[in-house]
Coordinates of C-alpha atoms and ligand atoms in Angstrom, one line a residue:
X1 CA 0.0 0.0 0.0
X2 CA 3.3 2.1 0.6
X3 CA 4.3 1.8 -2.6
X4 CA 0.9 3.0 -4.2
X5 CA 0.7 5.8 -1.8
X6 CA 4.4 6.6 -2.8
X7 CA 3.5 6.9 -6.6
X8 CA 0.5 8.7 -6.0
X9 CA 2.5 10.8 -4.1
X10 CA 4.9 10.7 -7.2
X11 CA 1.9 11.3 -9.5
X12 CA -0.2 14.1 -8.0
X13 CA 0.4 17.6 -9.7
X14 CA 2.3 20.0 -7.4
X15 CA -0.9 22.3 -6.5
X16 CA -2.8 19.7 -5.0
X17 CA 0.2 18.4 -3.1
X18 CA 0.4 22.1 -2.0
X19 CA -3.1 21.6 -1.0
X20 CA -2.7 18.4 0.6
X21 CA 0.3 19.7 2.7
X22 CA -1.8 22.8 3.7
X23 CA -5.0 20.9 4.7
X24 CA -3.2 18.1 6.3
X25 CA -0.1 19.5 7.3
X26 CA 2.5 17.4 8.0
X27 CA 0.4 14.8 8.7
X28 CA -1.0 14.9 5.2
X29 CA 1.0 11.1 4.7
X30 CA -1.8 9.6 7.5
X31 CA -4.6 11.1 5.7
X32 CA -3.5 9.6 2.6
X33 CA -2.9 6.1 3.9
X34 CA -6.4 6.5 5.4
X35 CA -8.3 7.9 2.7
X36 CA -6.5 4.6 1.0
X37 CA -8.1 2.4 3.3
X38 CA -11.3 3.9 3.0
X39 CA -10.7 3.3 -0.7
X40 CA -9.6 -0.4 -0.4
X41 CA -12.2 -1.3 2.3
X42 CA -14.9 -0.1 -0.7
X43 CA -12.8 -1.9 -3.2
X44 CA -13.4 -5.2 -0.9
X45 CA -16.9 -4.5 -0.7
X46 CA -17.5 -3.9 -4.6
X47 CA -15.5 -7.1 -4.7
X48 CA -17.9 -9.0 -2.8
X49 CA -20.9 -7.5 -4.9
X50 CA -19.6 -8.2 -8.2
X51 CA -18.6 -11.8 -7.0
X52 CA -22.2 -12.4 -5.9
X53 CA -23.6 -11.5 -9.2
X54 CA -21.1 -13.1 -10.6
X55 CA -18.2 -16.0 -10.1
X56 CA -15.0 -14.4 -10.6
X57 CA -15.8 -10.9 -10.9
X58 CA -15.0 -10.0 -7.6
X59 CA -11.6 -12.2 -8.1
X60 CA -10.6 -10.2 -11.2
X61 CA -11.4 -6.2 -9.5
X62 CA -8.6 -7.7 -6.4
X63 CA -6.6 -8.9 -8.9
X64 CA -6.3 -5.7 -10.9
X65 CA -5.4 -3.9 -7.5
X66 CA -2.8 -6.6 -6.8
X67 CA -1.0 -5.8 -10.4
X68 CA -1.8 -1.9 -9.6
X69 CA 0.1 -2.3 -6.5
X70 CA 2.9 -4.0 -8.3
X71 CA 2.7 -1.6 -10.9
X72 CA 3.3 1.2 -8.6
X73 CA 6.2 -0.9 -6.5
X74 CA 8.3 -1.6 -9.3
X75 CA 7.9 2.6 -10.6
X76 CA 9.4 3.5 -8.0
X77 CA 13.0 4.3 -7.7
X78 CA 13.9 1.7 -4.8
X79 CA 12.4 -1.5 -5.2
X80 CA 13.1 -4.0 -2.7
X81 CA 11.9 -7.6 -2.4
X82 CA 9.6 -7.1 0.3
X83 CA 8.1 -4.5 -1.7
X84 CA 7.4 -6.4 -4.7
X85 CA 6.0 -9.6 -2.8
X86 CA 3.6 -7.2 -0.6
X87 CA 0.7 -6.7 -3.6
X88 CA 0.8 -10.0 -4.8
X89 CA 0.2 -11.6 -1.3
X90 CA -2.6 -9.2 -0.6
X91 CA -4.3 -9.7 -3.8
X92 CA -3.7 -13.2 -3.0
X93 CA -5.1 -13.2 0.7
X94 CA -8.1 -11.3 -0.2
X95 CA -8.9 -13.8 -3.2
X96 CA -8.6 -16.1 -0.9
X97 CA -10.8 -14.5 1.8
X98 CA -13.3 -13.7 -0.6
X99 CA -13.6 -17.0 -2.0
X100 CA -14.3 -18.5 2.0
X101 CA -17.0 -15.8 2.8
X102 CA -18.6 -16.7 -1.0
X103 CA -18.9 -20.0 -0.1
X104 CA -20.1 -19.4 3.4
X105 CA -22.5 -16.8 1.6
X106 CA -24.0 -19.9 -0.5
X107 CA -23.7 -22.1 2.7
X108 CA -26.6 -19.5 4.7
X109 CA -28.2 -19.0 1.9
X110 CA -28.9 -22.2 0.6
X111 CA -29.5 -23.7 4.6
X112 CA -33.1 -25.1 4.9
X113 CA -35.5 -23.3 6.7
X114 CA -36.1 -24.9 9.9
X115 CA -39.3 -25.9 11.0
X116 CA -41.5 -23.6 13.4
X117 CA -44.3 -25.2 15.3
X118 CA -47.0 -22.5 15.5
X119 CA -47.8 -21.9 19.1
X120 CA -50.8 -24.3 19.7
X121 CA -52.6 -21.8 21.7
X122 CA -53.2 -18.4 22.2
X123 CA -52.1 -15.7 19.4
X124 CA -51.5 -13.3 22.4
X125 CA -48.7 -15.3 23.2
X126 CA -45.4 -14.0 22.4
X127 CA -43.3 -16.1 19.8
X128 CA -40.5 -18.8 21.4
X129 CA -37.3 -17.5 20.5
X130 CA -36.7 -18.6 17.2
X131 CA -33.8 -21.5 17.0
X132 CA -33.3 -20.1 13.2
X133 CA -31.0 -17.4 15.1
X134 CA -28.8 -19.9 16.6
X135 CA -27.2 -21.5 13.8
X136 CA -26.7 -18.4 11.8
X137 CA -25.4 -16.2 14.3
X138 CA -23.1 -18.9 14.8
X139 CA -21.9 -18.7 11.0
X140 CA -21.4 -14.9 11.2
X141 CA -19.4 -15.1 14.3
X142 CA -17.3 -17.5 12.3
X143 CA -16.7 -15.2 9.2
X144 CA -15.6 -12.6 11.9
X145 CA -13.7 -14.3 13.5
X146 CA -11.8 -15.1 10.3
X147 CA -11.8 -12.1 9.1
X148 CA -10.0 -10.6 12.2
X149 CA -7.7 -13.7 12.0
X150 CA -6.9 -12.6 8.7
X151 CA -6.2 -9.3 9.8
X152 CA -4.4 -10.2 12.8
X153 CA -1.6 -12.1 10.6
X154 CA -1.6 -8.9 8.3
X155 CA -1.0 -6.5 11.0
X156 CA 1.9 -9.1 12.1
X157 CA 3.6 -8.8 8.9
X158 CA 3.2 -5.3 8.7
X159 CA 5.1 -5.5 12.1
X160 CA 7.6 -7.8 11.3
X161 CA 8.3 -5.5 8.2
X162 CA 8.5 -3.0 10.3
X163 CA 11.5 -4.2 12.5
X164 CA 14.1 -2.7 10.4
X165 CA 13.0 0.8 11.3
X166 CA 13.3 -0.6 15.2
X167 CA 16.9 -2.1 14.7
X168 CA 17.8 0.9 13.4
X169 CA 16.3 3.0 16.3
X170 CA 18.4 0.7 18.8
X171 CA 21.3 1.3 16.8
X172 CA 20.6 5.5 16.6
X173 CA 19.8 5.3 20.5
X174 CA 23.2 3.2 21.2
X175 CA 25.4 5.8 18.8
X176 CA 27.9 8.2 20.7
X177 CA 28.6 11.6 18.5
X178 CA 31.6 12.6 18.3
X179 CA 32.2 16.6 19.8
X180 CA 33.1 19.4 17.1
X181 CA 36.7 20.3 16.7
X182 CA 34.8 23.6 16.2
X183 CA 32.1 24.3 18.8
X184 CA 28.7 26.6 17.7
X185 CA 29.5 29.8 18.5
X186 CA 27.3 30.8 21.7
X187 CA 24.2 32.0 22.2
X188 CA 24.2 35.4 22.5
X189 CA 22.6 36.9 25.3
X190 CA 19.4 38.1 24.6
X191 CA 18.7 36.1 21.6
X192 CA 15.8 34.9 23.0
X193 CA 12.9 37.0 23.7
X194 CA 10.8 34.6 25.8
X195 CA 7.8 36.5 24.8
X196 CA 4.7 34.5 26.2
X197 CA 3.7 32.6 23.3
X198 CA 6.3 33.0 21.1
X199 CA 8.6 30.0 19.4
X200 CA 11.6 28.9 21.4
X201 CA 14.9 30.1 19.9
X202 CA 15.8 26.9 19.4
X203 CA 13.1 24.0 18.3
X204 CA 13.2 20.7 20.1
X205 CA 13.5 17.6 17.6
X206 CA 10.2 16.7 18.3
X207 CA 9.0 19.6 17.6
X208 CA 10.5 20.6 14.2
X209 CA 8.4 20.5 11.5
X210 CA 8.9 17.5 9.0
X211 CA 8.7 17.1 5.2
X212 CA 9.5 14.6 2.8
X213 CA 7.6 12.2 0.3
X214 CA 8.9 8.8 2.0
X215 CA 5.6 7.2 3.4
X216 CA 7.6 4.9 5.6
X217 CA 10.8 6.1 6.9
X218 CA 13.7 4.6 5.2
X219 CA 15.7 2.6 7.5
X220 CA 19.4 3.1 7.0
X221 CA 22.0 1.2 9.0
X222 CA 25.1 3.4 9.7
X223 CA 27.0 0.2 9.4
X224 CA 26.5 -0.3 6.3
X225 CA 26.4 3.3 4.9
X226 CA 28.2 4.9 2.0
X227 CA 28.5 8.2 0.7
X228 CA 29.4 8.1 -2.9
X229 CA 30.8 10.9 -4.7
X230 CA 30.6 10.8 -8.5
X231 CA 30.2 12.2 -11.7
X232 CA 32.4 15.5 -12.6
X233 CA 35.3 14.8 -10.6
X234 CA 38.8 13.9 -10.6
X235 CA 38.5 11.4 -7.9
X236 CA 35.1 9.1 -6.9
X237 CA 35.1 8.9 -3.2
X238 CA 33.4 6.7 -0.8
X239 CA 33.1 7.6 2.5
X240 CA 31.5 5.0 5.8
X241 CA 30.1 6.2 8.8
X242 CA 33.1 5.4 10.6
X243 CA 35.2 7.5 8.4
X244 CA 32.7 10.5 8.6
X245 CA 32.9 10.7 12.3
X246 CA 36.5 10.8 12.3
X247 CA 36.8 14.1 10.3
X248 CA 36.7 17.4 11.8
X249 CA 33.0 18.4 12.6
X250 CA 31.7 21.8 13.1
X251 CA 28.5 22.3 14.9
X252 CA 26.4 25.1 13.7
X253 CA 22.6 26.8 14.7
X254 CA 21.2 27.1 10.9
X255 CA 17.1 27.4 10.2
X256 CA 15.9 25.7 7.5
X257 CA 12.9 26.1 5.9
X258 CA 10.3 24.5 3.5
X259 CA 9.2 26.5 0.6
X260 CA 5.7 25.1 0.9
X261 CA 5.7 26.9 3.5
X262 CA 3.1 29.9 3.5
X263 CA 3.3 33.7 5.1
X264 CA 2.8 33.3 8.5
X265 CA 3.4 29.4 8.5
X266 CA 5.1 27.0 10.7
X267 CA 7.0 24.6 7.9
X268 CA 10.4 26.3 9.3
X269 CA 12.5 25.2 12.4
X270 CA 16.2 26.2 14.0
X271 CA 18.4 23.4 15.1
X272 CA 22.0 23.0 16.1
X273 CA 23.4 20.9 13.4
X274 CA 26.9 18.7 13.6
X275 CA 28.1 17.7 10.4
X276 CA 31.4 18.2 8.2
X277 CA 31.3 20.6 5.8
X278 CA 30.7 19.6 2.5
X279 CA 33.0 21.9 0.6
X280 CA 36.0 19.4 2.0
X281 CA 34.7 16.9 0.8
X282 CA 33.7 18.1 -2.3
X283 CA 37.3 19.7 -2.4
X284 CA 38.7 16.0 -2.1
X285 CA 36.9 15.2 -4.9
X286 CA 37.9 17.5 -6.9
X287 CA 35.3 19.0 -9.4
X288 CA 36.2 19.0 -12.9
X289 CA 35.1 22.0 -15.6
X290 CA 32.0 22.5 -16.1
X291 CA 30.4 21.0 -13.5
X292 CA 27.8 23.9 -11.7
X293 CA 25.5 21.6 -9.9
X294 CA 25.2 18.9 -7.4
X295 CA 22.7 16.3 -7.4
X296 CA 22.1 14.6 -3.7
X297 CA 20.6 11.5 -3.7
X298 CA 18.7 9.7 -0.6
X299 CA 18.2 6.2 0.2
X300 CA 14.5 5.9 -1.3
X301 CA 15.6 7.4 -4.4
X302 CA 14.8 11.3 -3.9
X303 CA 17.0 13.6 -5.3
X304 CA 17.5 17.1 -4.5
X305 CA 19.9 19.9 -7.3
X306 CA 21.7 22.6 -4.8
X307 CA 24.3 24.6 -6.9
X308 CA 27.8 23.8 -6.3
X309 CA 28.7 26.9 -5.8
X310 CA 27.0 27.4 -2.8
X311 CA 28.7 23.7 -1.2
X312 CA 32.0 24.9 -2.3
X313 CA 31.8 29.0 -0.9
X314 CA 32.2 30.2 2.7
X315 CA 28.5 29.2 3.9
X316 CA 28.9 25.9 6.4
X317 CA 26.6 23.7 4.2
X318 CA 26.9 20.2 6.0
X319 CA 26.7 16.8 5.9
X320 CA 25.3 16.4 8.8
X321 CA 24.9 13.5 11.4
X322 CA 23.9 15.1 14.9
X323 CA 20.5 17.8 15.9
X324 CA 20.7 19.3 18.5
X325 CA 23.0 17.3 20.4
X326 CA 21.7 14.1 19.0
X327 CA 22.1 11.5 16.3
X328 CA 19.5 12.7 13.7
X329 CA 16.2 11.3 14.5
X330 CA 15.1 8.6 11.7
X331 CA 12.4 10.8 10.1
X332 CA 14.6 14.0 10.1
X333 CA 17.4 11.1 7.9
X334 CA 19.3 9.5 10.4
X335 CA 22.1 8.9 9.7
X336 CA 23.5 11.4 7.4
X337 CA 21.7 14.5 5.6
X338 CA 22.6 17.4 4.0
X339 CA 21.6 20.7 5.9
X340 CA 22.7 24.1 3.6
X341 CA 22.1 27.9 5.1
X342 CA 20.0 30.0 2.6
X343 CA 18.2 27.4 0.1
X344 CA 15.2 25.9 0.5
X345 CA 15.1 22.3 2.1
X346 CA 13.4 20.6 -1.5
X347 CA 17.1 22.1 -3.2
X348 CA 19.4 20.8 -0.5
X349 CA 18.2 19.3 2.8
X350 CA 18.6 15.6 1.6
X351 CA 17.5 13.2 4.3
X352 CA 19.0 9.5 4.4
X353 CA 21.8 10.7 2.2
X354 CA 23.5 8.8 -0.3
X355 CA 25.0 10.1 -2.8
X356 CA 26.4 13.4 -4.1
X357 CA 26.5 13.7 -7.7
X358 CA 28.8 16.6 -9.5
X359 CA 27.1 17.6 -12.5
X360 CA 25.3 20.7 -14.0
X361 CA 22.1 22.0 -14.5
X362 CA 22.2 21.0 -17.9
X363 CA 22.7 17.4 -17.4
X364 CA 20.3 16.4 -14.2
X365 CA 17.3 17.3 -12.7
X366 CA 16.3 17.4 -9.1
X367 CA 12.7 15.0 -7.8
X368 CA 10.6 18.8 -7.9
X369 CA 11.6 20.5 -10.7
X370 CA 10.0 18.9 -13.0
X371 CA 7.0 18.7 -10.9
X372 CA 6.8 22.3 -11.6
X373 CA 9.0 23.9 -8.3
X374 CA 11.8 26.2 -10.0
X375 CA 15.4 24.6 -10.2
X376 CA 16.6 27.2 -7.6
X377 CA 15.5 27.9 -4.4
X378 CA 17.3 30.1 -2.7
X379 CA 15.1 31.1 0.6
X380 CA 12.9 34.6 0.6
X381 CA 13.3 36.9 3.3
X382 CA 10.7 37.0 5.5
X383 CA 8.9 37.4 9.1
X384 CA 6.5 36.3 11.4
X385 CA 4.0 37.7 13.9
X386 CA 3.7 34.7 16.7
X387 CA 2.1 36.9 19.5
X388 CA -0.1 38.1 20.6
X389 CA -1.2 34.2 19.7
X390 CA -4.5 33.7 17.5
X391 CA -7.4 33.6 19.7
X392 CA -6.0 35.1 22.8
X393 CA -8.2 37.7 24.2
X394 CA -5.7 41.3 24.1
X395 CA -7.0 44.0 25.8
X396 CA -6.2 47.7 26.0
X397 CA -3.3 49.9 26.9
X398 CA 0.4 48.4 25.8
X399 CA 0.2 45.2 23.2
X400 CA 3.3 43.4 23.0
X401 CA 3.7 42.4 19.4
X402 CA 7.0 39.9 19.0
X403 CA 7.8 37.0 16.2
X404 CA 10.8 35.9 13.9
X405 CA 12.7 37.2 10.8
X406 CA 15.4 35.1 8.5
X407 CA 17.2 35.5 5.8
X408 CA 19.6 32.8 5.9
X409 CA 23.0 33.6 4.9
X410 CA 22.4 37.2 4.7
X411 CA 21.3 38.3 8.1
X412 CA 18.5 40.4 9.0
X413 CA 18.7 44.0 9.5
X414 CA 15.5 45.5 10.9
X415 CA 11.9 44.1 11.4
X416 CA 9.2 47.2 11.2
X417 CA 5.2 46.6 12.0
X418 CA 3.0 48.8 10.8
X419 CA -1.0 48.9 12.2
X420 CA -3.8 49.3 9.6
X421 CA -1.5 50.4 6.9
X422 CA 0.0 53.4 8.2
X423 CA 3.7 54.2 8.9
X424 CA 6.3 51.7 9.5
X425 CA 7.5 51.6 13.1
X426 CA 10.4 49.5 14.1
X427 CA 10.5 46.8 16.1
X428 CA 13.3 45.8 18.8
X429 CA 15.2 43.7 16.8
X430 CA 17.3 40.9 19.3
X431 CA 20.6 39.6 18.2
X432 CA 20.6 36.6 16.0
X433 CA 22.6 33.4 16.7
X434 CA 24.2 34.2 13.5
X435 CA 23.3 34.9 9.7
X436 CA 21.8 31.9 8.8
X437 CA 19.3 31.5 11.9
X438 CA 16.5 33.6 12.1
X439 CA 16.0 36.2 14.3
X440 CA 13.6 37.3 17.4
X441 CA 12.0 40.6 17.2
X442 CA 9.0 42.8 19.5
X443 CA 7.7 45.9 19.9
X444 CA 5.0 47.2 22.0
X445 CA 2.0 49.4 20.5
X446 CA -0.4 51.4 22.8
X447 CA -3.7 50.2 21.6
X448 CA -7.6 51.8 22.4
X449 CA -10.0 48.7 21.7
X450 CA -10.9 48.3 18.6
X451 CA -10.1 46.2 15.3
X452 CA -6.6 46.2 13.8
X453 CA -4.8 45.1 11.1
X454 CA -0.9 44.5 12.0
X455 CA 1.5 43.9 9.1
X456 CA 5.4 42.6 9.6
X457 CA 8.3 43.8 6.7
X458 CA 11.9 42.8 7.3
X459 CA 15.2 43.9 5.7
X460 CA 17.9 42.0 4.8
X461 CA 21.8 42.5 6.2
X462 CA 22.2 43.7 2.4
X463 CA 19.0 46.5 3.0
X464 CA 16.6 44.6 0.6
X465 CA 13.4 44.7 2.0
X466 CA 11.3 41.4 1.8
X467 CA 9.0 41.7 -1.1
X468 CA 5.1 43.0 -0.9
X469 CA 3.4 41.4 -3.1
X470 CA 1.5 38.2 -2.4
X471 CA 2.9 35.0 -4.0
X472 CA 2.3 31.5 -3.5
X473 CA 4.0 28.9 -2.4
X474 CA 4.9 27.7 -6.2
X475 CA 7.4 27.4 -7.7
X476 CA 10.1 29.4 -5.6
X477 CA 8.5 30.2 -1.9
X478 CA 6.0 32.6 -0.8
X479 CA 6.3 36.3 -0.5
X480 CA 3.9 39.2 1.0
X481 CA 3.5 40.5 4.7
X482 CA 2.6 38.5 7.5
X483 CA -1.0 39.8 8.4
X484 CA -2.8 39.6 11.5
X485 CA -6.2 41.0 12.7
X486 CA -6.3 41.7 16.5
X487 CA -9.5 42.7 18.4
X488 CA -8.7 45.0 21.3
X489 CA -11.0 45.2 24.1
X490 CA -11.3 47.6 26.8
Ligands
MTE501 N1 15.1 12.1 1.2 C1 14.4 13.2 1.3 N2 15.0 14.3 1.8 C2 14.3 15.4 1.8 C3 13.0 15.5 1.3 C4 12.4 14.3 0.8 O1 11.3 14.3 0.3 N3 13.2 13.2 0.8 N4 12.3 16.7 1.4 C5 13.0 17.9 1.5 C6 12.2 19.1 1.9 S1 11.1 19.6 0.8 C7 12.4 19.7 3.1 S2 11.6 21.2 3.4 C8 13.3 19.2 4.1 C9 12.6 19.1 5.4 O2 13.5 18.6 6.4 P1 12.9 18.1 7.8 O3 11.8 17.1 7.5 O4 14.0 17.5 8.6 O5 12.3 19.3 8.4 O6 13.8 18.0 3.8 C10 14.2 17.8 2.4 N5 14.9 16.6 2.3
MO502 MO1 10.2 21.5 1.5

């Protein structure tokens, strides 16, 4: 079922992903294997119609499903045993299953009617249980009970298929980081605001937000991990876990962000982040003329184009194995991903990392661009109004207003707020952890009750402002000013 929902995944046009991510959020990957479910459970039931109208037309709808499912398995890029054997035993298990309730169906149906002495006396009387019920009832329980044996063994499978993800979380929870030979530069003071309401500085790994299209999360044993370098360059590499940890690792505080992500959204998170920094490795390497792009590859297949340019400058794009003081957790691509300042994560932030490819834009194509996201994503600048939260009563007299601003790599500048269109008024503007983090910001506005309308701008380190007009999400990230509407009462 994985491997359907992964090429419908594959297969739906950008918008309505867009619109799947923003109705569902990040859970968008539960409603989908519900909503197939649903679709398979009325699937069974058609089954079971057509097969009572007539023999083997129920057989041939699973069987088409089995072959779908198989269909979908082998289109996808990583195709595993398990994977293939999945449709064809549960097209076989529910031809199976059918075929038993069918011929239970004939067995009730073609019963004889028992016999039911009419009560010899009075019509008042109420009927004598009827001993009809017994028998039946009987039957039914028995097609239940199958049926949830049937579905017991399934969901023990689906378990046992499910163990390499647990292995690998013993191994992850086992796994001993090494420290950076070159420590995060502190936190400095006053970097966090700790408005009431507002986003800690720093988001907890349960916490950050998560995106990717891997339905189940690919299990990767650091044991058996490579990095391969390839393509335009002097020398192919191939670099173990082991061998990883051994090098020099910097840790860094960088925010990374989604470019699905809308004005005012919550698809963006800060993390510490230990990892090596790519440009040695690429250096290594050795990138041969030409070559202007580099094509990351995960585990399951998904690729993501970042321009070489921005591995190879000053910016401390990693390969990274530790969050915030931790091996990566699984779903954020334990062990090794990519984590690069300024560019949006669907151009860069490659989780279950594989493989870096040196080619050019020319040559390759990352999974989303031709699923109409632009080739480059470098990140917008933009803010945030987090308090006062929705839906929290604010009364009169002093409003504290306070949020976030990024522009990774950059820096922010200033944050300004401006209430119902009229003059911009900056904002207290706190120190950033560094460039490629974003940044707290408040300012409190004397307010009689009433409606507002409170708009946030920020300016880069550079003095662009962040852009006005509205834009959505595709194909390059969202622009406009964060609006809020605040009702003030006395
Ligand atoms: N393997 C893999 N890596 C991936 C993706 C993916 O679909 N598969 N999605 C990317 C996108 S679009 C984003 S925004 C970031 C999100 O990283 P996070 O889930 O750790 O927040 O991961 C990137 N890395
Ligand atoms: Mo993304």
């Amino acid at each position: 079922m994985t491997g359907v929902g992964g090429a419908v995944i594959d297969a739906v046009p950008p918008a309505v992903k867009d619109w799947a991510v923003a109705v569902f959020g990040t859970a968008d990957k539960l409603a989908l294997l519900l909503g197939m479910a649903l679709a398979i459970a009325a699937l069974a039931a058609l089954a079971g119609v057509l097969e009572g109208r007539r023999r083997f037309a129920g057989f041939a709808v699973i069987a088409v499903f089995g072959l779908v499912g198989l269909a979908a398995v082998l289109g996808r890029a990583q195709v595993t045993g398990n994977a293939i054997a999945l449709p064809l035993l549960a097209a076989g298990t529910g031809i199976a299953v059918l075929r038993w309730l069918m011929s239970r169906l004939r067995d009730w149906t073609t019963a004889p009617a028992r016999e039911q002495p009419a009560p010899a006396t009075a019509r008042e009387q109420p009927a004598p249980p009827s001993p009809v019920a017994g028998p039946d009832r009987r039957r039914f329980l028995q097609a239940l009970g199958g049926g949830a044996v049937v579905a017991t063994v399934g969901g023990v499978l689906a378990v046992w298929l499910r163990g390499a993800a647990a292995g690998v979380s013993e191994i992850r929870s086992k796994l001993a980081l090494p420290s950076a030979a070159s420590p995060a530069p502190p936190v400095p003071a006053g970097a966090e605001l700790r408005l009431d309401g507002m986003d800690p500085l720093v988001t907890p790994n349960p916490d950050f937000y998560r995106i990717d299209t891997a339905l189940t999360v690919p299990a990767v044993d650091p044991d058996t991990w490579i990095l391969r370098v390839t393509g335009l360059v002097e020398r192919e590499i191939e670099l173990d876990f082991a061998t990883l940890l051994a090098k020099p690792m910097i840790e860094r505080h960088v925010t990374i962000a989604c470019v699905s992500n809308e004005v005012g959204g919550d698809l963006i998170g800060n993390a510490l982040w230990l990892g090596w920094p790519v440009r040695e490795l690429l250096a290594m390497a050795g990138p041969t003329g030409g070559a202007d792009m580099v094509l990351s590859r995960s585990k399951d297949g998904w690729t993501a184009g970042t321009p070489l340019e921005v591995l190879t400058d000053d910016r401390d794009a990693l390969i990274a194995v530790g969050m915030n003081g931790e091996p990566l957790p699984l779903e954020h691509g334990f062990p090794v991903r990519l984590v690069v300042p300024g560019l949006y994560g669907y151009v860069s932030a490659t989780k279950w990392l594989t493989e870096l490819k040196v080619t050019r834009f020319a040559d390759d194509v990352g999974y989303w661009t031709p699923r109409g996201w632009s080739e480059r994503g470098p990140i917008k600048t933009s803010s945030r109004i987090d308090v006062p939260r929705a839906g929290r009563p604010v009364r009169a007299g002093t409003v504290m207003f306070g949020g976030v601003a990024w522009a990774q790599y950059t820096g922010i500048s200033k944050v300004e707020l401006r209430v119902n269109r009229g003059a911009w008024q900056a904002a207290d503007l706190a120190p950033g952890i560094s460039r490629d983090t974003w940044y707290q910001w408040q300012r409190p506005l004397s307010l009689t009750p009433g409606q507002y309308e409170i708009q946030v701008r920020a300016t880069d380190l550079k003095g662009v402002p962040q852009i006005e007009e509205r834009s959505q999400v595709a194909p390059d990230g969202a622009t406009g000013f964060h609006t809020i509407r605040v009702e003030v009462s006395p």
